[in-house]
mmCIF file with all atom_site columns, C-alpha atoms and ligand atoms in Angstrom:
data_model
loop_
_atom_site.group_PDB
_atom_site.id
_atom_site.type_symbol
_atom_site.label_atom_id
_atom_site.label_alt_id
_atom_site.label_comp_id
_atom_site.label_asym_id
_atom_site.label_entity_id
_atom_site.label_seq_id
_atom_site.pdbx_PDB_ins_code
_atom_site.Cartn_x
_atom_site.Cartn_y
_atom_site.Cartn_z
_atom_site.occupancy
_atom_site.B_iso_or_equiv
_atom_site.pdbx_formal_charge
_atom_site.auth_seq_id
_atom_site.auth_comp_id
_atom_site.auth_asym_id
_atom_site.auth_atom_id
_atom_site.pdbx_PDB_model_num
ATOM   1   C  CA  . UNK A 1 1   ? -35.497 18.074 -104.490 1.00 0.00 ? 1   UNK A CA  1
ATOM   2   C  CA  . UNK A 1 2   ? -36.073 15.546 -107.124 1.00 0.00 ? 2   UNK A CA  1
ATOM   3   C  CA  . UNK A 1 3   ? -34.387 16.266 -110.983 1.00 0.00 ? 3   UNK A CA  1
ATOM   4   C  CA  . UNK A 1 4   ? -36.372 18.916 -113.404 1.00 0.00 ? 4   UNK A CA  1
ATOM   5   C  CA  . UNK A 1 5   ? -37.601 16.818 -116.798 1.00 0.00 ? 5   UNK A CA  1
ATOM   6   C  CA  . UNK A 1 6   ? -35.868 18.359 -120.022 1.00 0.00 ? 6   UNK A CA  1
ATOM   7   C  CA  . UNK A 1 7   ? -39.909 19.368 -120.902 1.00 0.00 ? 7   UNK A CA  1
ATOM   8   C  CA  . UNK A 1 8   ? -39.493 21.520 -117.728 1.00 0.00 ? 8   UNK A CA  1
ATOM   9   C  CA  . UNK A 1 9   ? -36.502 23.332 -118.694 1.00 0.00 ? 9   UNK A CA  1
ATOM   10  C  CA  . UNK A 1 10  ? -37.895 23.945 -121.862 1.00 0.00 ? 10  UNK A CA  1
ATOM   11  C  CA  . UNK A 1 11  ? -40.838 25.545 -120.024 1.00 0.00 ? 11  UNK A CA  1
ATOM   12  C  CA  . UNK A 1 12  ? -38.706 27.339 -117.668 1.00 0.00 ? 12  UNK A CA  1
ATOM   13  C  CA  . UNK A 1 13  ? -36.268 28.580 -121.075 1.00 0.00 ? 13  UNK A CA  1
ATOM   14  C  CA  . UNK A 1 14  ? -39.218 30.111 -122.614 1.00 0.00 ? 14  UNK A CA  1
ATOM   15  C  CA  . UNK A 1 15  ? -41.050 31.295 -119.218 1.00 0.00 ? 15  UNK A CA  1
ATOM   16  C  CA  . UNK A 1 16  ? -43.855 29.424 -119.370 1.00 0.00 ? 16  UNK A CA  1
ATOM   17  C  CA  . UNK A 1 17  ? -43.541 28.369 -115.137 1.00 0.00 ? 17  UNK A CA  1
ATOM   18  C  CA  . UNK A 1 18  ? -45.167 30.297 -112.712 1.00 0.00 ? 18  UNK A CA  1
ATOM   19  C  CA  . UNK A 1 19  ? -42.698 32.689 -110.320 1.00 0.00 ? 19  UNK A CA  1
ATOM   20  C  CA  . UNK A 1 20  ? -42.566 30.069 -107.468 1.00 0.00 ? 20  UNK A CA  1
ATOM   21  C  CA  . UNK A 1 21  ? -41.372 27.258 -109.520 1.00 0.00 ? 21  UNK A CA  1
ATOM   22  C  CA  . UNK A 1 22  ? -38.934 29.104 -110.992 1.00 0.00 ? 22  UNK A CA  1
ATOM   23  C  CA  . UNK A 1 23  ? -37.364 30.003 -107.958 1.00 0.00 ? 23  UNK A CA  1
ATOM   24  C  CA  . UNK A 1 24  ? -37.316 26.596 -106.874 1.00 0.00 ? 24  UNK A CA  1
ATOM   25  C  CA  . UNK A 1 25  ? -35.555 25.487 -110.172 1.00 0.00 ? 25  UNK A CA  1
ATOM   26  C  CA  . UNK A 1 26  ? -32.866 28.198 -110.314 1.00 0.00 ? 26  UNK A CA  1
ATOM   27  C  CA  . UNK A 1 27  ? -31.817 27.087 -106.885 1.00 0.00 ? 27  UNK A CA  1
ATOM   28  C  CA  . UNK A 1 28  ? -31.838 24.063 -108.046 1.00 0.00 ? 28  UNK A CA  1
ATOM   29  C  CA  . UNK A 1 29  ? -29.681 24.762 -111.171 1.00 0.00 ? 29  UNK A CA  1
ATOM   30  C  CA  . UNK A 1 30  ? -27.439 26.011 -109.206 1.00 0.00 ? 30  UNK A CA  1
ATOM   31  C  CA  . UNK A 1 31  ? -26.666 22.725 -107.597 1.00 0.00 ? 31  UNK A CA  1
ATOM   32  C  CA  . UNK A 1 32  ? -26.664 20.495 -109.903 1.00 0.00 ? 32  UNK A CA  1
ATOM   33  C  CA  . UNK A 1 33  ? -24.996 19.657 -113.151 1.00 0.00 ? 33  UNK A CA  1
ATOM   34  C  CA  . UNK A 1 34  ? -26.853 16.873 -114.412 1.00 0.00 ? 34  UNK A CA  1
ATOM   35  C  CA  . UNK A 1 35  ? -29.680 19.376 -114.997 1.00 0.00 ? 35  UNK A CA  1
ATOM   36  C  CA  . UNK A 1 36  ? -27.393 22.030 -115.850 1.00 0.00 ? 36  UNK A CA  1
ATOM   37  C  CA  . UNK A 1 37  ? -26.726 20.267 -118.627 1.00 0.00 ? 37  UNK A CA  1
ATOM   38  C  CA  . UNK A 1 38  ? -30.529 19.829 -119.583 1.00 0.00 ? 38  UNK A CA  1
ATOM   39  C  CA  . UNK A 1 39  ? -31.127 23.072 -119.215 1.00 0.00 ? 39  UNK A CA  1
ATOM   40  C  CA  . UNK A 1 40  ? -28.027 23.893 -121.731 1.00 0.00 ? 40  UNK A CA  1
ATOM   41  C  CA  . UNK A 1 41  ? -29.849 21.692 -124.270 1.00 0.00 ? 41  UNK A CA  1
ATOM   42  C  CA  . UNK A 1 42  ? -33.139 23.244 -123.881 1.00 0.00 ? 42  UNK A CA  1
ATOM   43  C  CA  . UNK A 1 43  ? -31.195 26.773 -124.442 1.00 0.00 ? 43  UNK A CA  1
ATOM   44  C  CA  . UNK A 1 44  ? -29.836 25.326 -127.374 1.00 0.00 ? 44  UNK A CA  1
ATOM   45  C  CA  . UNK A 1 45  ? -32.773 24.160 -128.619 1.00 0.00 ? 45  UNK A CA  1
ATOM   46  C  CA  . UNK A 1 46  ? -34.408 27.841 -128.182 1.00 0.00 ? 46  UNK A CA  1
ATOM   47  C  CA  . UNK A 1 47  ? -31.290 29.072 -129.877 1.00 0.00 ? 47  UNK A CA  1
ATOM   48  C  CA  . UNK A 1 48  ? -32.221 27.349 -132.910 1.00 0.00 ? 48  UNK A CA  1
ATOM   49  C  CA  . UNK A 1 49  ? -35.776 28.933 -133.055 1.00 0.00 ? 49  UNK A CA  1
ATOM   50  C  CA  . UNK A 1 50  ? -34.482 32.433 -132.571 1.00 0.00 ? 50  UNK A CA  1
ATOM   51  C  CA  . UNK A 1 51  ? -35.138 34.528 -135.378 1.00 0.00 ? 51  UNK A CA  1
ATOM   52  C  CA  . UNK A 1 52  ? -31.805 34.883 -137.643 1.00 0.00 ? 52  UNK A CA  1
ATOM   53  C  CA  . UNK A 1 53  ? -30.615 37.865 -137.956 1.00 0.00 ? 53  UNK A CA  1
ATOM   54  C  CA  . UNK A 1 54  ? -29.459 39.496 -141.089 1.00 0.00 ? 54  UNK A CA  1
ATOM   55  C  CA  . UNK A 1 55  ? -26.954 42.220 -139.859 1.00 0.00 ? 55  UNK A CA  1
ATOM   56  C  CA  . UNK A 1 56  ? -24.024 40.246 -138.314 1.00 0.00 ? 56  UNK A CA  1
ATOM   57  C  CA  . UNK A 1 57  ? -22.887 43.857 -136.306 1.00 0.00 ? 57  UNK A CA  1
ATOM   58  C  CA  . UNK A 1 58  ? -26.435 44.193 -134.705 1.00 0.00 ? 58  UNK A CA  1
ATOM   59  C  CA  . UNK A 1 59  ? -26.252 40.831 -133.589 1.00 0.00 ? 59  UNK A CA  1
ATOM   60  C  CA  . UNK A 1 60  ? -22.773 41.218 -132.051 1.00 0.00 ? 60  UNK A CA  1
ATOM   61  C  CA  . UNK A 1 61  ? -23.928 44.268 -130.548 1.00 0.00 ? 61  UNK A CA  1
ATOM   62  C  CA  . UNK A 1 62  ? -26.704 42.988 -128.897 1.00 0.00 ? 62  UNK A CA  1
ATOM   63  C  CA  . UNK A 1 63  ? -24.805 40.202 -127.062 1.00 0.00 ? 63  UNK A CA  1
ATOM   64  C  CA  . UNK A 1 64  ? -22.339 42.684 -125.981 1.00 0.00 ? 64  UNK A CA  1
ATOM   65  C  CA  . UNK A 1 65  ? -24.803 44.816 -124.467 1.00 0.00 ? 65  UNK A CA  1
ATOM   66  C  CA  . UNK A 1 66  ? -26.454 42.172 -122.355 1.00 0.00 ? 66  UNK A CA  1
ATOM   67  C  CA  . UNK A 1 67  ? -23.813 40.793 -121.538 1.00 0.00 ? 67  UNK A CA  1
ATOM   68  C  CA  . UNK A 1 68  ? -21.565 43.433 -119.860 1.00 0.00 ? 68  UNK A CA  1
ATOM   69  C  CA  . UNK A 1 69  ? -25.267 43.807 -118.194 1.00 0.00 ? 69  UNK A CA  1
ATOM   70  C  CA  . UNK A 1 70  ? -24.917 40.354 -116.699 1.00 0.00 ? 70  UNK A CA  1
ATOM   71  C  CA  . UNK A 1 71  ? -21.322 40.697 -115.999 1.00 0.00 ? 71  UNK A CA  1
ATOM   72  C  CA  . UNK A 1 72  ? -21.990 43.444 -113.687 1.00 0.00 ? 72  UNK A CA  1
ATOM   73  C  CA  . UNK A 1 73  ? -24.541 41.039 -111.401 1.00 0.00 ? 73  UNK A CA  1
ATOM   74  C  CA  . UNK A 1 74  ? -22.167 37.573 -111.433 1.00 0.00 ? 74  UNK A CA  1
ATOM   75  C  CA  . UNK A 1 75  ? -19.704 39.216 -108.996 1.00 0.00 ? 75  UNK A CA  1
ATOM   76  C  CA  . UNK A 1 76  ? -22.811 38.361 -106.177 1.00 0.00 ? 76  UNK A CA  1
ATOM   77  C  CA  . UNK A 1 77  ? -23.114 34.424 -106.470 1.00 0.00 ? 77  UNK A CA  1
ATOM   78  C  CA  . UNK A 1 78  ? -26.063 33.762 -105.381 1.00 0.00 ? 78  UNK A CA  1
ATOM   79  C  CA  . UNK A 1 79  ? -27.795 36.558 -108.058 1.00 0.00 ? 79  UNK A CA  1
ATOM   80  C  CA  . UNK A 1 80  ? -30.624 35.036 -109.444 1.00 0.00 ? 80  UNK A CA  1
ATOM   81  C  CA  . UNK A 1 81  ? -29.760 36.255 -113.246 1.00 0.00 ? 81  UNK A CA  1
ATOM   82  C  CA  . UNK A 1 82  ? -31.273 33.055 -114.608 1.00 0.00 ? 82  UNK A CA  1
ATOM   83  C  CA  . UNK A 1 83  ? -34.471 34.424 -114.313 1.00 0.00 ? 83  UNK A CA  1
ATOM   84  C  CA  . UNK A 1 84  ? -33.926 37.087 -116.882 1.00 0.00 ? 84  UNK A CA  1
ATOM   85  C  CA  . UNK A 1 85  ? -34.970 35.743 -120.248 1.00 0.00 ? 85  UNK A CA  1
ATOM   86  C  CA  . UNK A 1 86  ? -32.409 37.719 -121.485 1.00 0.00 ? 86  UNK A CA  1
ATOM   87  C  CA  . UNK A 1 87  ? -30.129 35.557 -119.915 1.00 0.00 ? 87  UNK A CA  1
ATOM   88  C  CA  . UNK A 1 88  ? -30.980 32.834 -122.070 1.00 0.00 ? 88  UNK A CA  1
ATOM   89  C  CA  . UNK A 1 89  ? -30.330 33.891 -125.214 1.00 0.00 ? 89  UNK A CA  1
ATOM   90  C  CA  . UNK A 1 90  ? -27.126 35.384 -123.905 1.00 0.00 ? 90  UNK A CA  1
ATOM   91  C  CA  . UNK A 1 91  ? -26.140 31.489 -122.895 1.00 0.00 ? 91  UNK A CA  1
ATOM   92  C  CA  . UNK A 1 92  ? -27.616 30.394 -126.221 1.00 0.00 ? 92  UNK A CA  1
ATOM   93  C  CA  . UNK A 1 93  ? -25.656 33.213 -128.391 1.00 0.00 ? 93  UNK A CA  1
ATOM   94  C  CA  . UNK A 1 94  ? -22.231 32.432 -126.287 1.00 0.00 ? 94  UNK A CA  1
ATOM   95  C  CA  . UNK A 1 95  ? -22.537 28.811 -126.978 1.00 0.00 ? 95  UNK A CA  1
ATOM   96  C  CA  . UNK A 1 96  ? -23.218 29.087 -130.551 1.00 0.00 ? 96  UNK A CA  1
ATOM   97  C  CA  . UNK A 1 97  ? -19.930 31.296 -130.785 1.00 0.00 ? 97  UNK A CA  1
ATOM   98  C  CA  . UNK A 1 98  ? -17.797 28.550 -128.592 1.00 0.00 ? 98  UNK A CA  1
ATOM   99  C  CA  . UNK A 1 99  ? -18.698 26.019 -130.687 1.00 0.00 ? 99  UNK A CA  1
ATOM   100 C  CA  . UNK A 1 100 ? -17.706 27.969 -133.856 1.00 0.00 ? 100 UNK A CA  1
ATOM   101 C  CA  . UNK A 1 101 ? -14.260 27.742 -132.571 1.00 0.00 ? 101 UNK A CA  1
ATOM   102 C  CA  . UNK A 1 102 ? -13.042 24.398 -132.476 1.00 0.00 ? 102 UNK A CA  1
ATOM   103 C  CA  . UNK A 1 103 ? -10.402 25.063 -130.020 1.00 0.00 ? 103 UNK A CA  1
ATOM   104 C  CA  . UNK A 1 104 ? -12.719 25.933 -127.259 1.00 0.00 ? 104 UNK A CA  1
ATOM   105 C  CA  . UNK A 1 105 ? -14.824 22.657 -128.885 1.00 0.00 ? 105 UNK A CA  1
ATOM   106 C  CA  . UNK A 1 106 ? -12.399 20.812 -128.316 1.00 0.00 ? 106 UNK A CA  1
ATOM   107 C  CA  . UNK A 1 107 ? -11.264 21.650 -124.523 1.00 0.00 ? 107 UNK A CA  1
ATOM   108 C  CA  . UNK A 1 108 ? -15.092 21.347 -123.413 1.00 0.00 ? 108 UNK A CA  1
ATOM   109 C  CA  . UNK A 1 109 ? -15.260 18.466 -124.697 1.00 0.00 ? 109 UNK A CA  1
ATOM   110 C  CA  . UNK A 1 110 ? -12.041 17.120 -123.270 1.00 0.00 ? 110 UNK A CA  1
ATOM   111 C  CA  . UNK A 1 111 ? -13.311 18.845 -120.256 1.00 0.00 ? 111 UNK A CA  1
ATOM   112 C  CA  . UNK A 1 112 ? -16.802 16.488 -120.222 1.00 0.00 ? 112 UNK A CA  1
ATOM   113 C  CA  . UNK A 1 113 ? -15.264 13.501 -121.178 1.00 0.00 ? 113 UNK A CA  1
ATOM   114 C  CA  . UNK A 1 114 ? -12.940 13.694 -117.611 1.00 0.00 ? 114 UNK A CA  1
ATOM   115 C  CA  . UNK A 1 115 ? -16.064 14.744 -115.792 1.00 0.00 ? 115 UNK A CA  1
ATOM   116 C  CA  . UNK A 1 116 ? -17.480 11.522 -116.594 1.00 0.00 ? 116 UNK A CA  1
ATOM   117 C  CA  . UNK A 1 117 ? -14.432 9.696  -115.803 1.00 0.00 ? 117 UNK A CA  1
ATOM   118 C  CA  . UNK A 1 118 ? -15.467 8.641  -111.758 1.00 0.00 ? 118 UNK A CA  1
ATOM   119 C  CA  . UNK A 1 119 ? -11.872 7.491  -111.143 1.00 0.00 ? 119 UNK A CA  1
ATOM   120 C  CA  . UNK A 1 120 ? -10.918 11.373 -110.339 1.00 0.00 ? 120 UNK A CA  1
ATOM   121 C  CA  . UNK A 1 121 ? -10.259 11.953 -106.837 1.00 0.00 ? 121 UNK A CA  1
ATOM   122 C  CA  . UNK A 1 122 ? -10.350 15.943 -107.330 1.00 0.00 ? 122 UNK A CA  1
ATOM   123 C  CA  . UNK A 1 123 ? -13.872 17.181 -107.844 1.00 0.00 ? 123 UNK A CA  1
ATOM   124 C  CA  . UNK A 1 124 ? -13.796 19.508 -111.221 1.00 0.00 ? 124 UNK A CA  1
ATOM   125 C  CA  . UNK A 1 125 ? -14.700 22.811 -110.754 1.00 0.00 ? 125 UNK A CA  1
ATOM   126 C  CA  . UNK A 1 126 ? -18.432 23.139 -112.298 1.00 0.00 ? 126 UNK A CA  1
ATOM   127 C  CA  . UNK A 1 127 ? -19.739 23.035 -115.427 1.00 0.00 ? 127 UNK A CA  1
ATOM   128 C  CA  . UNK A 1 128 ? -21.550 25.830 -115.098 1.00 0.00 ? 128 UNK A CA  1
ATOM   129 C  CA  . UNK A 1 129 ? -18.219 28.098 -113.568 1.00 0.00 ? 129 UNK A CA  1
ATOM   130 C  CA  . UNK A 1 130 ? -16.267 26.407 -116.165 1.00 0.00 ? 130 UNK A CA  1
ATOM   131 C  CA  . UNK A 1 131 ? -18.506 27.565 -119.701 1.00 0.00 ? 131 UNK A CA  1
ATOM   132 C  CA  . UNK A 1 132 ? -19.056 31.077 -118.162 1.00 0.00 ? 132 UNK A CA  1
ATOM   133 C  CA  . UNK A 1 133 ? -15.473 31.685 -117.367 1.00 0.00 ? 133 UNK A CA  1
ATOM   134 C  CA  . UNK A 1 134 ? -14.485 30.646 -121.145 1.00 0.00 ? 134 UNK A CA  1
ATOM   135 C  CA  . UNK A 1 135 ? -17.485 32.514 -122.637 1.00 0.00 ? 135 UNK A CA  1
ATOM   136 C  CA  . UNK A 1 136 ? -16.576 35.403 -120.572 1.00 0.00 ? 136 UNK A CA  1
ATOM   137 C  CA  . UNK A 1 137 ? -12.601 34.918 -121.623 1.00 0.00 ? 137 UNK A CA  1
ATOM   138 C  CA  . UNK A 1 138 ? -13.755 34.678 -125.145 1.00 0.00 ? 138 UNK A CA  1
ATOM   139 C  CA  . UNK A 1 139 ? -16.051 37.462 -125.098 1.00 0.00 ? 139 UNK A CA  1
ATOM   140 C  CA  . UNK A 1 140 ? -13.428 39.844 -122.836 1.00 0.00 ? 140 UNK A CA  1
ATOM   141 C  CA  . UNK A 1 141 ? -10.609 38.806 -126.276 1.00 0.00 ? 141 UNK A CA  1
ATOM   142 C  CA  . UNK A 1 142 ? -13.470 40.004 -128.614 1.00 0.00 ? 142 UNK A CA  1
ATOM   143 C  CA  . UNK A 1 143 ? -14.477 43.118 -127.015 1.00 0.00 ? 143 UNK A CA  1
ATOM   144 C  CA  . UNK A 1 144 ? -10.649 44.195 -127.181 1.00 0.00 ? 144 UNK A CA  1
ATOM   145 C  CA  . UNK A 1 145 ? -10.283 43.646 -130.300 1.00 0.00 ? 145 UNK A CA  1
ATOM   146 C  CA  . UNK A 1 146 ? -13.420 45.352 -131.536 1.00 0.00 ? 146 UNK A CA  1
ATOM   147 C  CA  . UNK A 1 147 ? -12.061 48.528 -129.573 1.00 0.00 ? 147 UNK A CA  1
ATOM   148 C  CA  . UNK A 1 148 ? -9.255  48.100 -131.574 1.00 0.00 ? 148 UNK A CA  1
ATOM   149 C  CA  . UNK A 1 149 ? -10.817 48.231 -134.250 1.00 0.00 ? 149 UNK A CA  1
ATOM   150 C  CA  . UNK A 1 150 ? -12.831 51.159 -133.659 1.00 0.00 ? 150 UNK A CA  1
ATOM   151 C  CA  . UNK A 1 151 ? -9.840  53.732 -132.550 1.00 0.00 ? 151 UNK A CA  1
HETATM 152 ZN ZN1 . ZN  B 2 .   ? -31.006 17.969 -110.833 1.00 0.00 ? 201 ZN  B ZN1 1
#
């Protein structure tokens, strides 16, 4: 199928496409980084209309809970957990935290700059695969250390 506009995956962030489309676009995310990374800036640019909140534990709290809810479907691949909207601001809190820390700023953006590179034989692993597994790394380091805190 052709490429989704960035005004679609704007649409699509804040559910404003019919079911059938939808479908048709998560497949299609699923495929394909170039709008992968369109739909990351639409996410981001939802993130920055979310409402801010004032309790820094309720937030935390929050992502935790929906995300341990979204770990539990990524062990099936093809799960189609993009369509929860949920699922957005999940993507949208975890990359506001990765970009807090510049280490993880850093490597991603190390990480995109030998994407675009086309002299690399190997094909990288995706970008998709490669932000969840760090958000989920991150996240996994966090949620240790908060039961550590809490003993
Ligand atoms: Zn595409």
């Amino acid at each position: 199928m052709n490429h989704v506009s960035y005004e679609e995956w704007v649409k699509y962030v804040n559910n404003e496409i019919n079911d059938n489309v939808r479908e048709v676009y998560d497949d299609h995310l699923y495929s394909c980084d170039q709008c992968l990374e369109l739909y990351l800036q639409a996410v981001t640019e939802l993130e920055s209309s979310l409402p801010v909140l004032s309790n820094a534990d309720d937030f935390t709290n929050l992502v935790m809970a929906d995300v341990s809810q979204v770990k539990k479907k990524l062990p099936e691949k093809q799960a189609p957990f993009y369509q929860r909207t949920s699922f957005h601001y999940i993507v949208a809190a975890a990359m506001t935290l990765l970009f807090m820390t510049s280490g993880v700023f850093q490597s991603i953006t190390k990480y995109a700059g030998a994407v675009e590179t086309p002299s690399i034989d190997e094909s990288p692993p995706s970008m998709t695969e490669e932000i969840m597994n760090k958000t989920f790394a991150w996240i996994d380091t966090f949620e240790i250390k908060n039961r550590e805190a809490n003993k």
